[in-house]
Amino acid sequence: MVNHFQYRDGVLCAEEVRLDELARAVGTPFYCYSTATLERHFKVFAGALPPGSLIAYAVKANDNLAVLKTLAKLGAGADVVSGGELAKALAAGIPAGKIVFSGVGKTKAEMRAALDAGIHQFNVESEPELAALNEVALAMGKRAAISLRINPDVDAKTHAKINTGKAETKFGIPFVHAREAYAHAATLAGIEIVGVDVHIGSQITDLDPFEAAFTRIGELIASLRADGHAISRLDCGGGLGVPYFHHNSPPPDPTAYGAMVTRVTKDFGCRLSFEPGRLIAANAGILVSEVIYVKRGDAKTFLIIDAGMNDLIRPAMYDAWHEIVAVQEPAPGSPRPLYDVVGPVCETSDLFAAARPLPDLKSGDLVAILSAGAYGAVMAGDYNARPRVPEVLVSGGQWGIVRPRESHADLIAKDRIPDWLSG
């Protein structure tokens, strides 16, 4: 997968927009997304899949309305995990009939909203959830189309915090209990069984766990049909990794993934759906930040930038690697001293990179943290009373602020003073 952040005339650009000029216009730090990259990633992934597949973009990866609308125009559906994500997907123009509702903790209010909208299906994760959905559907005079999320007990070989396919995780129904769960679902008048769902994790860089999971689910589909269930859909989940490291061993590309899926599922007789998030959005976004200080210690040199872990928490939470580059292109062969790249948040974990070779940098220089379009702004907060940073979408030579920067007044306005403290 490629992106459209390249150096032009010595300056890093988002498509045709110079990032130094954009920084002067909107201030730092800010997120910047590339329309051309979003479009390319979606089209490449869609083109690799069996015909008729539903691509339900995982809204949790990046829920900016402009990003969602960009994908909606390409025909994307949505995988949502909350009532808020459902509302945003609908507001962005994604048809309800292309929306899948996943997640372990759906509330009855969220179920009502989804049934009222007429979504494609619920991916149900437990028998208590199934009972609640049946109750809500019957009260509304509807039947809820469902796939049960079956946990195949397959190790995705990814980070422990984003590995969801093992038996000990909170996700899904254990494989050994799948047939009895479907038998119970078939007794519920408000439930319509339509398929099976499987999702084993995120940032998976090896096709073997996918193949093992899909093969096992294929055997289950045959058993379920033998039990009398009409299984017409298979939700294959998401999780295909992206190249955060720029080296010679990238993760499998969508073409290889699509070929594997086609081979494994060709006899399943199911319409397939997929829930890519990171694959579409990660390398379509960057976080641009300004160097505040260069602090030289006895053992280390710290590059203190104005973005913090509240803006991009992945390095602190997952020990995640993000490539960091200077916005001003360095001269070939120029020195690359080692820096610990840190933010201003009062936490030792506010660390973007340790001992990272970068060009000589000084106060006022700009850096870009790459592959930040997924699980970046969407996981941001205002810890240390740091206002949320703006998000910008670029298309060719055009750009627009698609989420404005919060102000200190915005932060204060979120709170309320009770009567006994006022006056």
C-alpha positions as a Python dict, from the first residue, in 0.01 Angstrom:
ca = {
    (1, 'M'): (0, 0, 0),
    (2, 'V'): (134, 344, -90),
    (3, 'N'): (58, 691, 36),
    (4, 'H'): (60, 1039, -107),
    (5, 'F'): (295, 1211, 139),
    (6, 'Q'): (609, 1289, -58),
    (7, 'Y'): (885, 1549, -69),
    (8, 'R'): (845, 1815, -340),
    (9, 'D'): (1107, 2084, -385),
    (10, 'G'): (1257, 1997, -47),
    (11, 'V'): (934, 2006, 156),
    (12, 'L'): (708, 1721, 263),
    (13, 'C'): (368, 1756, 97),
    (14, 'A'): (28, 1599, 141),
    (15, 'E'): (-62, 1538, -222),
    (16, 'E'): (-4, 1889, -367),
    (17, 'V'): (-23, 2082, -37),
    (18, 'R'): (299, 2188, 136),
    (19, 'L'): (290, 2090, 501),
    (20, 'D'): (494, 2391, 614),
    (21, 'E'): (234, 2622, 461),
    (22, 'L'): (-47, 2417, 611),
    (23, 'A'): (120, 2440, 953),
    (24, 'R'): (134, 2818, 926),
    (25, 'A'): (-236, 2827, 834),
    (26, 'V'): (-377, 2592, 1101),
    (27, 'G'): (-106, 2583, 1369),
    (28, 'T'): (56, 2276, 1520),
    (29, 'P'): (6, 2003, 1606),
    (30, 'F'): (-253, 1882, 1355),
    (31, 'Y'): (-363, 1564, 1182),
    (32, 'C'): (-360, 1560, 803),
    (33, 'Y'): (-540, 1302, 588),
    (34, 'S'): (-493, 1235, 219),
    (35, 'T'): (-803, 1171, 9),
    (36, 'A'): (-600, 1007, -268),
    (37, 'T'): (-451, 759, -20),
    (38, 'L'): (-788, 673, 134),
    (39, 'E'): (-933, 618, -213),
    (40, 'R'): (-640, 409, -335),
    (41, 'H'): (-635, 183, -28),
    (42, 'F'): (-1009, 120, -50),
    (43, 'K'): (-998, 45, -422),
    (44, 'V'): (-696, -186, -396),
    (45, 'F'): (-859, -382, -113),
    (46, 'A'): (-1197, -400, -288),
    (47, 'G'): (-1033, -515, -610),
    (48, 'A'): (-860, -803, -433),
    (49, 'L'): (-1176, -956, -287),
    (50, 'P'): (-1432, -1199, -432),
    (51, 'P'): (-1703, -1016, -633),
    (52, 'G'): (-2003, -901, -431),
    (53, 'S'): (-1814, -867, -104),
    (54, 'L'): (-1931, -601, 141),
    (55, 'I'): (-1652, -379, 273),
    (56, 'A'): (-1774, -247, 607),
    (57, 'Y'): (-1507, 7, 704),
    (58, 'A'): (-1424, -17, 1076),
    (59, 'V'): (-1533, 326, 1196),
    (60, 'K'): (-1336, 290, 1520),
    (61, 'A'): (-1011, 334, 1323),
    (62, 'N'): (-1096, 691, 1219),
    (63, 'D'): (-1448, 827, 1261),
    (64, 'N'): (-1404, 1173, 1112),
    (65, 'L'): (-1716, 1250, 909),
    (66, 'A'): (-1515, 1370, 610),
    (67, 'V'): (-1318, 1043, 607),
    (68, 'L'): (-1641, 845, 633),
    (69, 'K'): (-1803, 1046, 355),
    (70, 'T'): (-1498, 995, 131),
    (71, 'L'): (-1533, 619, 175),
    (72, 'A'): (-1912, 625, 144),
    (73, 'K'): (-1875, 780, -203),
    (74, 'L'): (-1665, 475, -300),
    (75, 'G'): (-1939, 236, -190),
    (76, 'A'): (-1811, 150, 156),
    (77, 'G'): (-2031, 20, 432),
    (78, 'A'): (-1946, 54, 799),
    (79, 'D'): (-1861, -168, 1093),
    (80, 'V'): (-1974, 17, 1406),
    (81, 'V'): (-1932, -64, 1775),
    (82, 'S'): (-2144, 206, 1941),
    (83, 'G'): (-2453, 415, 1895),
    (84, 'G'): (-2229, 714, 1830),
    (85, 'E'): (-2047, 537, 1548),
    (86, 'L'): (-2382, 431, 1402),
    (87, 'A'): (-2500, 792, 1408),
    (88, 'K'): (-2179, 914, 1244),
    (89, 'A'): (-2192, 648, 971),
    (90, 'L'): (-2552, 739, 886),
    (91, 'A'): (-2470, 1112, 896),
    (92, 'A'): (-2186, 1052, 649),
    (93, 'G'): (-2426, 895, 401),
    (94, 'I'): (-2339, 528, 450),
    (95, 'P'): (-2658, 329, 377),
    (96, 'A'): (-2802, 150, 680),
    (97, 'G'): (-2820, -167, 470),
    (98, 'K'): (-2439, -169, 456),
    (99, 'I'): (-2385, -123, 832),
    (100, 'V'): (-2277, -406, 1061),
    (101, 'F'): (-2302, -356, 1439),
    (102, 'S'): (-2023, -530, 1633),
    (103, 'G'): (-1897, -501, 1991),
    (104, 'V'): (-1934, -688, 2319),
    (105, 'G'): (-2145, -435, 2510),
    (106, 'K'): (-2433, -321, 2290),
    (107, 'T'): (-2704, -154, 2497),
    (108, 'K'): (-3075, -193, 2436),
    (109, 'A'): (-3092, 173, 2331),
    (110, 'E'): (-2821, 108, 2070),
    (111, 'M'): (-3004, -203, 1950),
    (112, 'R'): (-3326, -3, 1908),
    (113, 'A'): (-3146, 266, 1709),
    (114, 'A'): (-2986, 8, 1480),
    (115, 'L'): (-3311, -182, 1426),
    (116, 'D'): (-3494, 142, 1358),
    (117, 'A'): (-3230, 236, 1099),
    (118, 'G'): (-3254, -105, 930),
    (119, 'I'): (-2889, -214, 947),
    (120, 'H'): (-2742, -509, 756),
    (121, 'Q'): (-2680, -727, 1062),
    (122, 'F'): (-2573, -750, 1424),
    (123, 'N'): (-2257, -943, 1506),
    (124, 'V'): (-2369, -1090, 1839),
    (125, 'E'): (-2095, -1173, 2089),
    (126, 'S'): (-2274, -1357, 2373),
    (127, 'E'): (-2594, -1534, 2472),
    (128, 'P'): (-2696, -1257, 2716),
    (129, 'E'): (-2665, -1009, 2427),
    (130, 'L'): (-2871, -1241, 2210),
    (131, 'A'): (-3147, -1245, 2472),
    (132, 'A'): (-3147, -867, 2498),
    (133, 'L'): (-3159, -823, 2120),
    (134, 'N'): (-3447, -1069, 2094),
    (135, 'E'): (-3640, -875, 2359),
    (136, 'V'): (-3582, -542, 2185),
    (137, 'A'): (-3671, -678, 1841),
    (138, 'L'): (-3995, -837, 1963),
    (139, 'A'): (-4096, -514, 2138),
    (140, 'M'): (-4045, -330, 1808),
    (141, 'G'): (-4226, -591, 1601),
    (142, 'K'): (-3908, -673, 1410),
    (143, 'R'): (-3663, -960, 1356),
    (144, 'A'): (-3295, -883, 1398),
    (145, 'A'): (-3061, -1031, 1136),
    (146, 'I'): (-2763, -1176, 1321),
    (147, 'S'): (-2432, -1349, 1283),
    (148, 'L'): (-2279, -1493, 1597),
    (149, 'R'): (-1917, -1395, 1647),
    (150, 'I'): (-1736, -1722, 1692),
    (151, 'N'): (-1398, -1721, 1860),
    (152, 'P'): (-1190, -1982, 1673),
    (153, 'D'): (-915, -1993, 1939),
    (154, 'V'): (-652, -1894, 1685),
    (155, 'D'): (-344, -1694, 1785),
    (156, 'A'): (-320, -1392, 1552),
    (157, 'K'): (50, -1342, 1643),
    (158, 'T'): (-3, -972, 1707),
    (159, 'H'): (23, -745, 2012),
    (160, 'A'): (-154, -893, 2316),
    (161, 'K'): (-378, -586, 2350),
    (162, 'I'): (-516, -625, 1996),
    (163, 'N'): (-530, -1005, 1979),
    (164, 'T'): (-900, -1100, 1990),
    (165, 'G'): (-915, -1456, 1859),
    (166, 'K'): (-785, -1657, 2157),
    (167, 'A'): (-1020, -1837, 2395),
    (168, 'E'): (-924, -1615, 2691),
    (169, 'T'): (-1030, -1282, 2533),
    (170, 'K'): (-1361, -1109, 2606),
    (171, 'F'): (-1468, -1133, 2242),
    (172, 'G'): (-1706, -1377, 2079),
    (173, 'I'): (-1852, -1717, 2164),
    (174, 'P'): (-1603, -2005, 2214),
    (175, 'F'): (-1585, -2236, 1914),
    (176, 'V'): (-1675, -2539, 2123),
    (177, 'H'): (-2009, -2377, 2219),
    (178, 'A'): (-2097, -2246, 1871),
    (179, 'R'): (-2351, -2510, 1770),
    (180, 'E'): (-2544, -2489, 2095),
    (181, 'A'): (-2546, -2108, 2072),
    (182, 'Y'): (-2693, -2126, 1721),
    (183, 'A'): (-2947, -2386, 1836),
    (184, 'H'): (-3058, -2147, 2111),
    (185, 'A'): (-3072, -1851, 1869),
    (186, 'A'): (-3302, -2051, 1641),
    (187, 'T'): (-3561, -2071, 1920),
    (188, 'L'): (-3591, -1692, 1954),
    (189, 'A'): (-3876, -1535, 1757),
    (190, 'G'): (-3708, -1195, 1730),
    (191, 'I'): (-3386, -1335, 1582),
    (192, 'E'): (-3309, -1422, 1220),
    (193, 'I'): (-2989, -1622, 1179),
    (194, 'V'): (-2811, -1515, 860),
    (195, 'G'): (-2443, -1592, 906),
    (196, 'V'): (-2124, -1638, 1103),
    (197, 'D'): (-1874, -1372, 1212),
    (198, 'V'): (-1506, -1413, 1296),
    (199, 'H'): (-1245, -1152, 1386),
    (200, 'I'): (-913, -1258, 1537),
    (201, 'G'): (-727, -932, 1595),
    (202, 'S'): (-562, -625, 1448),
    (203, 'Q'): (-230, -545, 1279),
    (204, 'I'): (-183, -907, 1171),
    (205, 'T'): (122, -944, 949),
    (206, 'D'): (101, -1316, 863),
    (207, 'L'): (-171, -1479, 652),
    (208, 'D'): (-150, -1815, 832),
    (209, 'P'): (-370, -1716, 1131),
    (210, 'F'): (-636, -1586, 891),
    (211, 'E'): (-629, -1906, 690),
    (212, 'A'): (-650, -2120, 1005),
    (213, 'A'): (-946, -1919, 1136),
    (214, 'F'): (-1138, -1916, 806),
    (215, 'T'): (-1077, -2288, 752),
    (216, 'R'): (-1211, -2368, 1097),
    (217, 'I'): (-1515, -2144, 1045),
    (218, 'G'): (-1581, -2314, 711),
    (219, 'E'): (-1607, -2647, 892),
    (220, 'L'): (-1848, -2485, 1137),
    (221, 'I'): (-2066, -2348, 855),
    (222, 'A'): (-2105, -2699, 716),
    (223, 'S'): (-2205, -2828, 1061),
    (224, 'L'): (-2452, -2545, 1116),
    (225, 'R'): (-2619, -2611, 781),
    (226, 'A'): (-2642, -2978, 871),
    (227, 'D'): (-2816, -2864, 1190),
    (228, 'G'): (-3075, -2683, 977),
    (229, 'H'): (-2951, -2323, 997),
    (230, 'A'): (-2965, -2103, 686),
    (231, 'I'): (-2612, -1963, 677),
    (232, 'S'): (-2575, -1728, 381),
    (233, 'R'): (-2316, -1477, 508),
    (234, 'L'): (-1962, -1492, 645),
    (235, 'D'): (-1818, -1182, 808),
    (236, 'C'): (-1440, -1226, 785),
    (237, 'G'): (-1359, -932, 1014),
    (238, 'G'): (-1056, -714, 957),
    (239, 'G'): (-706, -707, 1097),
    (240, 'L'): (-471, -713, 797),
    (241, 'G'): (-159, -526, 903),
    (242, 'V'): (2, -220, 751),
    (243, 'P'): (371, -127, 712),
    (244, 'Y'): (456, 96, 1008),
    (245, 'F'): (821, 0, 948),
    (246, 'H'): (952, 100, 607),
    (247, 'H'): (1182, -191, 530),
    (248, 'N'): (1206, -483, 293),
    (249, 'S'): (964, -716, 478),
    (250, 'P'): (622, -550, 457),
    (251, 'P'): (304, -727, 571),
    (252, 'P'): (111, -928, 311),
    (253, 'D'): (-62, -699, 64),
    (254, 'P'): (-435, -706, -7),
    (255, 'T'): (-382, -904, -327),
    (256, 'A'): (-222, -1193, -136),
    (257, 'Y'): (-492, -1170, 132),
    (258, 'G'): (-769, -1169, -129),
    (259, 'A'): (-621, -1469, -309),
    (260, 'M'): (-606, -1663, 18),
    (261, 'V'): (-965, -1570, 108),
    (262, 'T'): (-1090, -1668, -238),
    (263, 'R'): (-915, -2005, -221),
    (264, 'V'): (-1028, -2091, 132),
    (265, 'T'): (-1390, -1972, 106),
    (266, 'K'): (-1473, -2064, -255),
    (267, 'D'): (-1696, -2356, -154),
    (268, 'F'): (-1859, -2193, 149),
    (269, 'G'): (-2157, -2059, -50),
    (270, 'C'): (-2161, -1735, 150),
    (271, 'R'): (-2163, -1367, 70),
    (272, 'L'): (-1847, -1233, 233),
    (273, 'S'): (-1807, -912, 429),
    (274, 'F'): (-1489, -753, 562),
    (275, 'E'): (-1414, -490, 827),
    (276, 'P'): (-1089, -314, 732),
    (277, 'G'): (-1001, -5, 933),
    (278, 'R'): (-629, 39, 986),
    (279, 'L'): (-561, -95, 634),
    (280, 'I'): (-761, 191, 482),
    (281, 'A'): (-679, 479, 715),
    (282, 'A'): (-341, 430, 885),
    (283, 'N'): (-106, 536, 607),
    (284, 'A'): (-355, 795, 483),
    (285, 'G'): (-286, 1017, 782),
    (286, 'I'): (3, 1189, 959),
    (287, 'L'): (46, 1401, 1271),
    (288, 'V'): (245, 1720, 1210),
    (289, 'S'): (421, 1874, 1509),
    (290, 'E'): (667, 2154, 1582),
    (291, 'V'): (988, 2116, 1780),
    (292, 'I'): (963, 2320, 2101),
    (293, 'Y'): (1307, 2247, 2248),
    (294, 'V'): (1613, 2031, 2192),
    (295, 'K'): (1725, 1927, 2541),
    (296, 'R'): (2073, 1781, 2561),
    (297, 'G'): (2135, 1558, 2862),
    (298, 'D'): (2436, 1360, 2973),
    (299, 'A'): (2306, 1034, 2828),
    (300, 'K'): (2041, 1140, 2578),
    (301, 'T'): (1923, 1421, 2357),
    (302, 'F'): (1551, 1489, 2383),
    (303, 'L'): (1351, 1632, 2098),
    (304, 'I'): (1054, 1792, 2273),
    (305, 'I'): (766, 1846, 2031),
    (306, 'D'): (428, 2010, 2078),
    (307, 'A'): (229, 1689, 2014),
    (308, 'G'): (177, 1467, 2315),
    (309, 'M'): (56, 1122, 2409),
    (310, 'N'): (-292, 1269, 2451),
    (311, 'D'): (-286, 1340, 2074),
    (312, 'L'): (-138, 1004, 1967),
    (313, 'I'): (-145, 739, 2238),
    (314, 'R'): (-37, 435, 2037),
    (315, 'P'): (335, 450, 2128),
    (316, 'A'): (254, 483, 2500),
    (317, 'M'): (-22, 220, 2499),
    (318, 'Y'): (114, -41, 2257),
    (319, 'D'): (487, 43, 2236),
    (320, 'A'): (396, 114, 1875),
    (321, 'W'): (653, 224, 1619),
    (322, 'H'): (576, 525, 1400),
    (323, 'E'): (820, 654, 1140),
    (324, 'I'): (913, 1017, 1211),
    (325, 'V'): (1048, 1247, 940),
    (326, 'A'): (1147, 1610, 908),
    (327, 'V'): (909, 1823, 702),
    (328, 'Q'): (1212, 2000, 554),
    (329, 'E'): (1389, 1739, 345),
    (330, 'P'): (1741, 1671, 478),
    (331, 'A'): (2037, 1692, 245),
    (332, 'P'): (2170, 1352, 130),
    (333, 'G'): (2437, 1223, 366),
    (334, 'S'): (2362, 1481, 637),
    (335, 'P'): (2423, 1381, 1001),
    (336, 'R'): (2149, 1185, 1180),
    (337, 'P'): (2196, 1218, 1555),
    (338, 'L'): (1991, 1005, 1793),
    (339, 'Y'): (1694, 1162, 1968),
    (340, 'D'): (1434, 1055, 2219),
    (341, 'V'): (1126, 1217, 2069),
    (342, 'V'): (893, 1322, 2351),
    (343, 'G'): (591, 1540, 2409),
    (344, 'P'): (501, 1795, 2678),
    (345, 'V'): (263, 1570, 2878),
    (346, 'C'): (374, 1510, 3237),
    (347, 'E'): (421, 1135, 3199),
    (348, 'T'): (740, 939, 3134),
    (349, 'S'): (536, 734, 2886),
    (350, 'D'): (491, 1047, 2669),
    (351, 'L'): (752, 906, 2433),
    (352, 'F'): (710, 874, 2056),
    (353, 'A'): (1051, 723, 1980),
    (354, 'A'): (1368, 628, 2167),
    (355, 'A'): (1718, 668, 2024),
    (356, 'R'): (1573, 750, 1683),
    (357, 'P'): (1816, 874, 1414),
    (358, 'L'): (1682, 1200, 1271),
    (359, 'P'): (1831, 1500, 1092),
    (360, 'D'): (1975, 1785, 1300),
    (361, 'L'): (1667, 1967, 1428),
    (362, 'K'): (1610, 2285, 1621),
    (363, 'S'): (1329, 2481, 1782),
    (364, 'G'): (1065, 2576, 1526),
    (365, 'D'): (1138, 2287, 1287),
    (366, 'L'): (848, 2066, 1182),
    (367, 'V'): (830, 1688, 1200),
    (368, 'A'): (567, 1447, 1073),
    (369, 'I'): (471, 1130, 1257),
    (370, 'L'): (366, 889, 983),
    (371, 'S'): (99, 617, 966),
    (372, 'A'): (-117, 807, 1215),
    (373, 'G'): (-446, 801, 1026),
    (374, 'A'): (-585, 506, 1224),
    (375, 'Y'): (-625, 497, 1601),
    (376, 'G'): (-474, 845, 1621),
    (377, 'A'): (-718, 1133, 1652),
    (378, 'V'): (-1000, 892, 1734),
    (379, 'M'): (-822, 782, 2054),
    (380, 'A'): (-707, 1132, 2149),
    (381, 'G'): (-811, 1311, 2467),
    (382, 'D'): (-750, 1632, 2657),
    (383, 'Y'): (-527, 1502, 2938),
    (384, 'N'): (-321, 1780, 3103),
    (385, 'A'): (-601, 2012, 2982),
    (386, 'R'): (-453, 2000, 2633),
    (387, 'P'): (-723, 2085, 2376),
    (388, 'R'): (-788, 1835, 2097),
    (389, 'V'): (-591, 1918, 1783),
    (390, 'P'): (-747, 1990, 1444),
    (391, 'E'): (-786, 1743, 1160),
    (392, 'V'): (-733, 1847, 798),
    (393, 'L'): (-834, 1665, 480),
    (394, 'V'): (-637, 1725, 160),
    (395, 'S'): (-755, 1651, -192),
    (396, 'G'): (-506, 1740, -463),
    (397, 'G'): (-423, 2107, -408),
    (398, 'Q'): (-726, 2169, -187),
    (399, 'W'): (-749, 2136, 189),
    (400, 'G'): (-1011, 2189, 455),
    (401, 'I'): (-1030, 2171, 832),
    (402, 'V'): (-1259, 1875, 902),
    (403, 'R'): (-1238, 1903, 1280),
    (404, 'P'): (-1149, 2240, 1433),
    (405, 'R'): (-893, 2285, 1707),
    (406, 'E'): (-1046, 2300, 2052),
    (407, 'S'): (-981, 2612, 2260),
    (408, 'H'): (-929, 2655, 2633),
    (409, 'A'): (-1280, 2796, 2641),
    (410, 'D'): (-1408, 2472, 2486),
    (411, 'L'): (-1239, 2274, 2763),
    (412, 'I'): (-1388, 2492, 3035),
    (413, 'A'): (-1734, 2479, 2876),
    (414, 'K'): (-1742, 2100, 2918),
    (415, 'D'): (-1758, 2135, 3297),
    (416, 'R'): (-2039, 2256, 3520),
    (417, 'I'): (-2019, 2422, 3862),
    (418, 'P'): (-2285, 2296, 4108),
    (419, 'D'): (-2508, 2548, 4285),
    (420, 'W'): (-2329, 2521, 4619),
    (421, 'L'): (-1999, 2630, 4461),
    (422, 'S'): (-2136, 2911, 4248),
    (423, 'G'): (-2138, 3277, 4347),
}
